Amino acid sequence: MPTWRKLHTKVALSLDVDAMPDDFTRLLWLLLPIGLDREGRGLDHPAWVKAVTMPLRHDVPPEQIAAALDWFAEHGLIERYEAAGHRCFWVPSFKKYQGSTIRAPESELPPPPASGPAPGQESAA
């Protein structure tokens, strides 16, 4: 788990964040980067997401996390995939807002199937 992540000021004016169905979904979106690896990848499993974003909350059921992840996927904020027998997801905008994550350990999760440049390999243009 990273020591820190960036929170861009644009989040306050984000139409995507504003359109989220409730404050729980917004909070999870803001906390999600702290649990993702340096490529913006994570396990697509509610228990894992809860463990890395809000481990001390006993009042958050897996169904609430799953509903938020579904909303993120339906609105293109995360992309789900399966690789090496794991259900995973990644945040396509992760590198744009987190910048260099070169100091973080390399990802242990497999990358999403190729469909253009690999995540994190986009051109700097």
Short mmCIF file of N, CA and C in Angstrom, two decimals:
data_model
loop_
_atom_site.label_atom_id
_atom_site.label_comp_id
_atom_site.label_asym_id
_atom_site.label_seq_id
_atom_site.Cartn_x
_atom_site.Cartn_y
_atom_site.Cartn_z
N MET A 1 0.85 -1.17 0.00
CA MET A 1 0.00 0.00 0.00
C MET A 1 0.90 1.24 0.00
N PRO A 2 0.54 2.24 -0.80
CA PRO A 2 1.38 3.44 -0.87
C PRO A 2 1.33 4.24 0.43
N THR A 3 2.34 5.06 0.61
CA THR A 3 2.39 5.94 1.78
C THR A 3 1.47 7.13 1.60
N TRP A 4 1.35 7.61 0.36
CA TRP A 4 0.48 8.75 0.10
C TRP A 4 0.01 8.72 -1.34
N ARG A 5 -1.07 9.44 -1.62
CA ARG A 5 -1.58 9.64 -2.97
C ARG A 5 -2.02 11.09 -3.08
N LYS A 6 -2.16 11.56 -4.32
CA LYS A 6 -2.59 12.92 -4.58
C LYS A 6 -4.11 12.98 -4.71
N LEU A 7 -4.67 14.10 -4.29
CA LEU A 7 -6.09 14.38 -4.50
C LEU A 7 -6.14 15.68 -5.28
N HIS A 8 -6.53 15.59 -6.54
CA HIS A 8 -6.53 16.76 -7.41
C HIS A 8 -7.67 17.69 -7.04
N THR A 9 -7.43 18.99 -7.13
CA THR A 9 -8.46 19.97 -6.80
C THR A 9 -9.64 19.91 -7.76
N LYS A 10 -9.44 19.36 -8.95
CA LYS A 10 -10.52 19.24 -9.93
C LYS A 10 -11.66 18.35 -9.42
N VAL A 11 -11.38 17.51 -8.44
CA VAL A 11 -12.41 16.60 -7.94
C VAL A 11 -13.63 17.37 -7.43
N ALA A 12 -13.42 18.55 -6.89
CA ALA A 12 -14.53 19.35 -6.36
C ALA A 12 -15.48 19.82 -7.47
N LEU A 13 -14.97 19.93 -8.69
CA LEU A 13 -15.78 20.39 -9.82
C LEU A 13 -16.12 19.27 -10.80
N SER A 14 -15.77 18.04 -10.45
CA SER A 14 -15.97 16.91 -11.35
C SER A 14 -17.46 16.59 -11.54
N LEU A 15 -17.88 16.55 -12.78
CA LEU A 15 -19.27 16.16 -13.07
C LEU A 15 -19.50 14.69 -12.76
N ASP A 16 -18.45 13.87 -12.93
CA ASP A 16 -18.58 12.45 -12.58
C ASP A 16 -18.82 12.28 -11.08
N VAL A 17 -18.07 12.99 -10.27
CA VAL A 17 -18.23 12.90 -8.81
C VAL A 17 -19.60 13.45 -8.42
N ASP A 18 -19.99 14.55 -9.03
CA ASP A 18 -21.30 15.14 -8.73
C ASP A 18 -22.44 14.19 -9.08
N ALA A 19 -22.28 13.41 -10.15
CA ALA A 19 -23.33 12.51 -10.60
C ALA A 19 -23.42 11.22 -9.79
N MET A 20 -22.45 10.97 -8.93
CA MET A 20 -22.48 9.73 -8.15
C MET A 20 -23.73 9.69 -7.29
N PRO A 21 -24.29 8.49 -7.10
CA PRO A 21 -25.61 8.38 -6.48
C PRO A 21 -25.70 8.77 -5.01
N ASP A 22 -24.57 8.75 -4.29
CA ASP A 22 -24.63 9.07 -2.86
C ASP A 22 -23.23 9.41 -2.35
N ASP A 23 -23.19 9.90 -1.12
CA ASP A 23 -21.91 10.31 -0.53
C ASP A 23 -20.99 9.13 -0.25
N PHE A 24 -21.55 7.95 0.01
CA PHE A 24 -20.69 6.78 0.20
C PHE A 24 -19.89 6.50 -1.06
N THR A 25 -20.55 6.54 -2.22
CA THR A 25 -19.87 6.28 -3.49
C THR A 25 -18.79 7.33 -3.72
N ARG A 26 -19.09 8.59 -3.40
CA ARG A 26 -18.09 9.66 -3.53
C ARG A 26 -16.89 9.40 -2.61
N LEU A 27 -17.15 9.05 -1.37
CA LEU A 27 -16.07 8.79 -0.43
C LEU A 27 -15.21 7.62 -0.89
N LEU A 28 -15.84 6.56 -1.34
CA LEU A 28 -15.07 5.40 -1.81
C LEU A 28 -14.20 5.81 -3.00
N TRP A 29 -14.74 6.63 -3.90
CA TRP A 29 -13.95 7.07 -5.05
C TRP A 29 -12.71 7.86 -4.60
N LEU A 30 -12.88 8.69 -3.59
CA LEU A 30 -11.76 9.49 -3.09
C LEU A 30 -10.73 8.63 -2.36
N LEU A 31 -11.17 7.58 -1.69
CA LEU A 31 -10.27 6.69 -0.95
C LEU A 31 -9.63 5.62 -1.83
N LEU A 32 -10.25 5.30 -2.94
CA LEU A 32 -9.79 4.18 -3.78
C LEU A 32 -8.32 4.28 -4.17
N PRO A 33 -7.80 5.43 -4.56
CA PRO A 33 -6.38 5.47 -4.98
C PRO A 33 -5.40 5.01 -3.91
N ILE A 34 -5.72 5.16 -2.64
CA ILE A 34 -4.76 4.74 -1.61
C ILE A 34 -4.60 3.23 -1.55
N GLY A 35 -5.55 2.50 -2.10
CA GLY A 35 -5.45 1.04 -2.09
C GLY A 35 -4.93 0.45 -3.39
N LEU A 36 -4.83 1.26 -4.43
CA LEU A 36 -4.42 0.74 -5.73
C LEU A 36 -2.90 0.69 -5.85
N ASP A 37 -2.42 -0.16 -6.73
CA ASP A 37 -0.98 -0.25 -6.94
C ASP A 37 -0.50 0.88 -7.85
N ARG A 38 0.75 0.86 -8.20
CA ARG A 38 1.32 1.99 -8.95
C ARG A 38 0.80 2.12 -10.36
N GLU A 39 0.10 1.12 -10.85
CA GLU A 39 -0.52 1.18 -12.17
C GLU A 39 -2.00 1.54 -12.08
N GLY A 40 -2.50 1.74 -10.85
CA GLY A 40 -3.92 2.04 -10.68
C GLY A 40 -4.79 0.80 -10.75
N ARG A 41 -4.22 -0.34 -10.41
CA ARG A 41 -4.93 -1.63 -10.47
C ARG A 41 -5.33 -2.09 -9.07
N GLY A 42 -6.41 -2.87 -9.05
CA GLY A 42 -6.84 -3.47 -7.80
C GLY A 42 -7.62 -4.75 -8.08
N LEU A 43 -7.87 -5.51 -7.02
CA LEU A 43 -8.69 -6.72 -7.15
C LEU A 43 -10.16 -6.31 -7.18
N ASP A 44 -10.89 -6.88 -8.09
CA ASP A 44 -12.32 -6.59 -8.23
C ASP A 44 -13.09 -7.50 -7.28
N HIS A 45 -12.97 -7.19 -6.00
CA HIS A 45 -13.61 -7.99 -4.95
C HIS A 45 -13.97 -7.03 -3.82
N PRO A 46 -15.25 -6.93 -3.45
CA PRO A 46 -15.65 -5.98 -2.42
C PRO A 46 -14.87 -6.08 -1.10
N ALA A 47 -14.55 -7.29 -0.67
CA ALA A 47 -13.82 -7.44 0.59
C ALA A 47 -12.41 -6.86 0.48
N TRP A 48 -11.77 -7.04 -0.67
CA TRP A 48 -10.44 -6.46 -0.87
C TRP A 48 -10.52 -4.93 -0.88
N VAL A 49 -11.49 -4.39 -1.60
CA VAL A 49 -11.64 -2.94 -1.69
C VAL A 49 -11.89 -2.36 -0.30
N LYS A 50 -12.76 -3.00 0.47
CA LYS A 50 -13.01 -2.52 1.83
C LYS A 50 -11.75 -2.58 2.68
N ALA A 51 -11.00 -3.66 2.56
CA ALA A 51 -9.79 -3.85 3.36
C ALA A 51 -8.74 -2.77 3.09
N VAL A 52 -8.66 -2.28 1.86
CA VAL A 52 -7.62 -1.30 1.53
C VAL A 52 -8.11 0.15 1.60
N THR A 53 -9.41 0.36 1.73
CA THR A 53 -9.93 1.73 1.75
C THR A 53 -10.54 2.12 3.09
N MET A 54 -11.20 1.20 3.75
CA MET A 54 -11.86 1.52 5.02
C MET A 54 -11.89 0.31 5.93
N PRO A 55 -10.71 -0.18 6.34
CA PRO A 55 -10.64 -1.42 7.10
C PRO A 55 -11.27 -1.38 8.49
N LEU A 56 -11.41 -0.22 9.07
CA LEU A 56 -11.95 -0.13 10.43
C LEU A 56 -13.47 0.04 10.46
N ARG A 57 -14.10 0.18 9.31
CA ARG A 57 -15.54 0.39 9.26
C ARG A 57 -16.27 -0.95 9.29
N HIS A 58 -16.97 -1.20 10.36
CA HIS A 58 -17.73 -2.45 10.49
C HIS A 58 -19.15 -2.32 9.94
N ASP A 59 -19.55 -1.10 9.63
CA ASP A 59 -20.90 -0.85 9.17
C ASP A 59 -21.02 -0.79 7.64
N VAL A 60 -19.97 -1.17 6.93
CA VAL A 60 -19.99 -1.13 5.47
C VAL A 60 -20.10 -2.56 4.94
N PRO A 61 -21.26 -2.93 4.42
CA PRO A 61 -21.43 -4.29 3.90
C PRO A 61 -20.82 -4.43 2.50
N PRO A 62 -20.45 -5.64 2.12
CA PRO A 62 -19.86 -5.87 0.80
C PRO A 62 -20.80 -5.42 -0.33
N GLU A 63 -22.09 -5.51 -0.11
CA GLU A 63 -23.05 -5.11 -1.14
C GLU A 63 -22.94 -3.62 -1.46
N GLN A 64 -22.63 -2.82 -0.45
CA GLN A 64 -22.49 -1.38 -0.65
C GLN A 64 -21.24 -1.08 -1.49
N ILE A 65 -20.16 -1.78 -1.21
CA ILE A 65 -18.93 -1.63 -1.99
C ILE A 65 -19.18 -2.10 -3.42
N ALA A 66 -19.84 -3.26 -3.57
CA ALA A 66 -20.11 -3.81 -4.91
C ALA A 66 -20.96 -2.85 -5.73
N ALA A 67 -21.95 -2.23 -5.12
CA ALA A 67 -22.81 -1.28 -5.84
C ALA A 67 -21.99 -0.08 -6.32
N ALA A 68 -21.09 0.41 -5.48
CA ALA A 68 -20.25 1.54 -5.89
C ALA A 68 -19.31 1.14 -7.03
N LEU A 69 -18.70 -0.04 -6.92
CA LEU A 69 -17.82 -0.51 -8.00
C LEU A 69 -18.60 -0.67 -9.30
N ASP A 70 -19.83 -1.19 -9.21
CA ASP A 70 -20.67 -1.32 -10.40
C ASP A 70 -20.93 0.05 -11.02
N TRP A 71 -21.21 1.04 -10.18
CA TRP A 71 -21.48 2.39 -10.69
C TRP A 71 -20.23 2.93 -11.39
N PHE A 72 -19.06 2.75 -10.76
CA PHE A 72 -17.81 3.22 -11.36
C PHE A 72 -17.61 2.57 -12.73
N ALA A 73 -17.86 1.27 -12.82
CA ALA A 73 -17.66 0.55 -14.08
C ALA A 73 -18.68 1.00 -15.14
N GLU A 74 -19.94 1.15 -14.75
CA GLU A 74 -20.98 1.57 -15.69
C GLU A 74 -20.72 2.96 -16.26
N HIS A 75 -20.01 3.78 -15.51
CA HIS A 75 -19.74 5.15 -15.94
C HIS A 75 -18.31 5.36 -16.44
N GLY A 76 -17.59 4.27 -16.65
CA GLY A 76 -16.26 4.33 -17.25
C GLY A 76 -15.15 4.83 -16.36
N LEU A 77 -15.38 4.89 -15.05
CA LEU A 77 -14.33 5.35 -14.14
C LEU A 77 -13.33 4.24 -13.82
N ILE A 78 -13.79 3.00 -13.88
CA ILE A 78 -12.91 1.85 -13.76
C ILE A 78 -13.19 0.93 -14.94
N GLU A 79 -12.20 0.13 -15.29
CA GLU A 79 -12.39 -0.91 -16.31
C GLU A 79 -12.08 -2.24 -15.66
N ARG A 80 -13.04 -3.14 -15.77
CA ARG A 80 -12.88 -4.47 -15.18
C ARG A 80 -12.30 -5.42 -16.21
N TYR A 81 -11.53 -6.40 -15.72
CA TYR A 81 -10.97 -7.42 -16.60
C TYR A 81 -10.61 -8.64 -15.77
N GLU A 82 -10.35 -9.72 -16.48
CA GLU A 82 -9.90 -10.94 -15.81
C GLU A 82 -8.58 -11.35 -16.44
N ALA A 83 -7.61 -11.67 -15.60
CA ALA A 83 -6.30 -12.09 -16.08
C ALA A 83 -5.66 -12.99 -15.04
N ALA A 84 -5.02 -14.02 -15.53
CA ALA A 84 -4.33 -14.98 -14.65
C ALA A 84 -5.25 -15.51 -13.56
N GLY A 85 -6.52 -15.69 -13.88
CA GLY A 85 -7.47 -16.23 -12.92
C GLY A 85 -7.96 -15.25 -11.87
N HIS A 86 -7.64 -13.97 -12.02
CA HIS A 86 -8.05 -12.94 -11.06
C HIS A 86 -9.03 -11.98 -11.72
N ARG A 87 -10.07 -11.60 -10.97
CA ARG A 87 -10.93 -10.50 -11.40
C ARG A 87 -10.28 -9.23 -10.89
N CYS A 88 -9.98 -8.32 -11.81
CA CYS A 88 -9.26 -7.09 -11.47
C CYS A 88 -9.98 -5.90 -12.07
N PHE A 89 -9.51 -4.72 -11.71
CA PHE A 89 -9.94 -3.50 -12.36
C PHE A 89 -8.78 -2.53 -12.36
N TRP A 90 -8.88 -1.53 -13.20
CA TRP A 90 -7.90 -0.45 -13.17
C TRP A 90 -8.62 0.84 -13.46
N VAL A 91 -8.02 1.94 -13.02
CA VAL A 91 -8.58 3.27 -13.20
C VAL A 91 -7.82 3.92 -14.36
N PRO A 92 -8.46 4.08 -15.52
CA PRO A 92 -7.76 4.65 -16.67
C PRO A 92 -7.17 6.03 -16.43
N SER A 93 -7.77 6.83 -15.58
CA SER A 93 -7.27 8.19 -15.33
C SER A 93 -6.23 8.24 -14.21
N PHE A 94 -5.85 7.10 -13.66
CA PHE A 94 -4.96 7.06 -12.50
C PHE A 94 -3.65 7.81 -12.73
N LYS A 95 -2.95 7.49 -13.80
CA LYS A 95 -1.64 8.12 -14.06
C LYS A 95 -1.78 9.62 -14.30
N LYS A 96 -2.87 10.03 -14.91
CA LYS A 96 -3.08 11.45 -15.19
C LYS A 96 -3.10 12.26 -13.90
N TYR A 97 -3.75 11.73 -12.87
CA TYR A 97 -3.89 12.49 -11.63
C TYR A 97 -2.87 12.13 -10.56
N GLN A 98 -2.24 10.96 -10.66
CA GLN A 98 -1.25 10.58 -9.65
C GLN A 98 0.17 10.90 -10.07
N GLY A 99 0.39 11.14 -11.35
CA GLY A 99 1.74 11.45 -11.81
C GLY A 99 2.65 10.23 -11.69
N SER A 100 3.91 10.47 -11.44
CA SER A 100 4.88 9.39 -11.34
C SER A 100 4.66 8.58 -10.07
N THR A 101 4.60 7.29 -10.24
CA THR A 101 4.49 6.38 -9.10
C THR A 101 5.68 5.42 -9.11
N ILE A 102 6.79 5.85 -9.71
CA ILE A 102 7.95 5.01 -9.91
C ILE A 102 8.55 4.48 -8.60
N ARG A 103 8.37 5.20 -7.51
CA ARG A 103 8.92 4.75 -6.23
C ARG A 103 8.11 3.63 -5.59
N ALA A 104 6.88 3.47 -6.03
CA ALA A 104 6.02 2.40 -5.48
C ALA A 104 6.50 1.05 -6.01
N PRO A 105 6.24 -0.01 -5.26
CA PRO A 105 6.62 -1.34 -5.75
C PRO A 105 5.88 -1.67 -7.04
N GLU A 106 6.50 -2.50 -7.86
CA GLU A 106 5.87 -2.91 -9.11
C GLU A 106 4.58 -3.65 -8.81
N SER A 107 3.66 -3.56 -9.74
CA SER A 107 2.36 -4.20 -9.59
C SER A 107 2.51 -5.71 -9.55
N GLU A 108 1.78 -6.33 -8.65
CA GLU A 108 1.73 -7.78 -8.60
C GLU A 108 0.53 -8.31 -9.38
N LEU A 109 -0.36 -7.42 -9.77
CA LEU A 109 -1.55 -7.81 -10.52
C LEU A 109 -1.25 -7.79 -12.01
N PRO A 110 -1.84 -8.71 -12.75
CA PRO A 110 -1.61 -8.72 -14.19
C PRO A 110 -2.25 -7.50 -14.84
N PRO A 111 -1.66 -7.05 -15.95
CA PRO A 111 -2.24 -5.90 -16.64
C PRO A 111 -3.53 -6.30 -17.35
N PRO A 112 -4.35 -5.32 -17.70
CA PRO A 112 -5.56 -5.62 -18.48
C PRO A 112 -5.16 -6.08 -19.88
N PRO A 113 -6.05 -6.78 -20.56
CA PRO A 113 -5.76 -7.19 -21.93
C PRO A 113 -5.44 -5.96 -22.78
N ALA A 114 -4.51 -6.13 -23.70
CA ALA A 114 -4.06 -5.01 -24.54
C ALA A 114 -5.20 -4.50 -25.42
N SER A 115 -5.38 -3.20 -25.38
CA SER A 115 -6.31 -2.53 -26.29
C SER A 115 -5.77 -1.12 -26.48
N GLY A 116 -4.65 -1.04 -27.16
CA GLY A 116 -3.95 0.23 -27.29
C GLY A 116 -2.76 0.21 -26.36
N PRO A 117 -2.27 1.37 -25.96
CA PRO A 117 -1.11 1.41 -25.05
C PRO A 117 -1.44 0.77 -23.72
N ALA A 118 -0.49 0.10 -23.15
CA ALA A 118 -0.70 -0.52 -21.83
C ALA A 118 -0.91 0.58 -20.80
N PRO A 119 -1.70 0.30 -19.76
CA PRO A 119 -1.90 1.31 -18.71
C PRO A 119 -0.57 1.80 -18.18
N GLY A 120 -0.45 3.10 -18.09
CA GLY A 120 0.79 3.67 -17.59
C GLY A 120 1.83 3.88 -18.68
N GLN A 121 1.54 3.43 -19.91
CA GLN A 121 2.48 3.54 -21.01
C GLN A 121 2.01 4.56 -22.05
N GLU A 122 1.00 5.35 -21.73
CA GLU A 122 0.49 6.34 -22.65
C GLU A 122 1.60 7.33 -22.97
N SER A 123 1.51 7.93 -24.14
CA SER A 123 2.53 8.90 -24.52
C SER A 123 2.43 10.13 -23.63
N ALA A 124 3.50 10.85 -23.51
CA ALA A 124 3.53 12.03 -22.65
C ALA A 124 3.04 13.26 -23.39
N ALA A 125 2.59 13.12 -24.60
CA ALA A 125 2.14 14.27 -25.41
C ALA A 125 0.92 14.93 -24.86
#
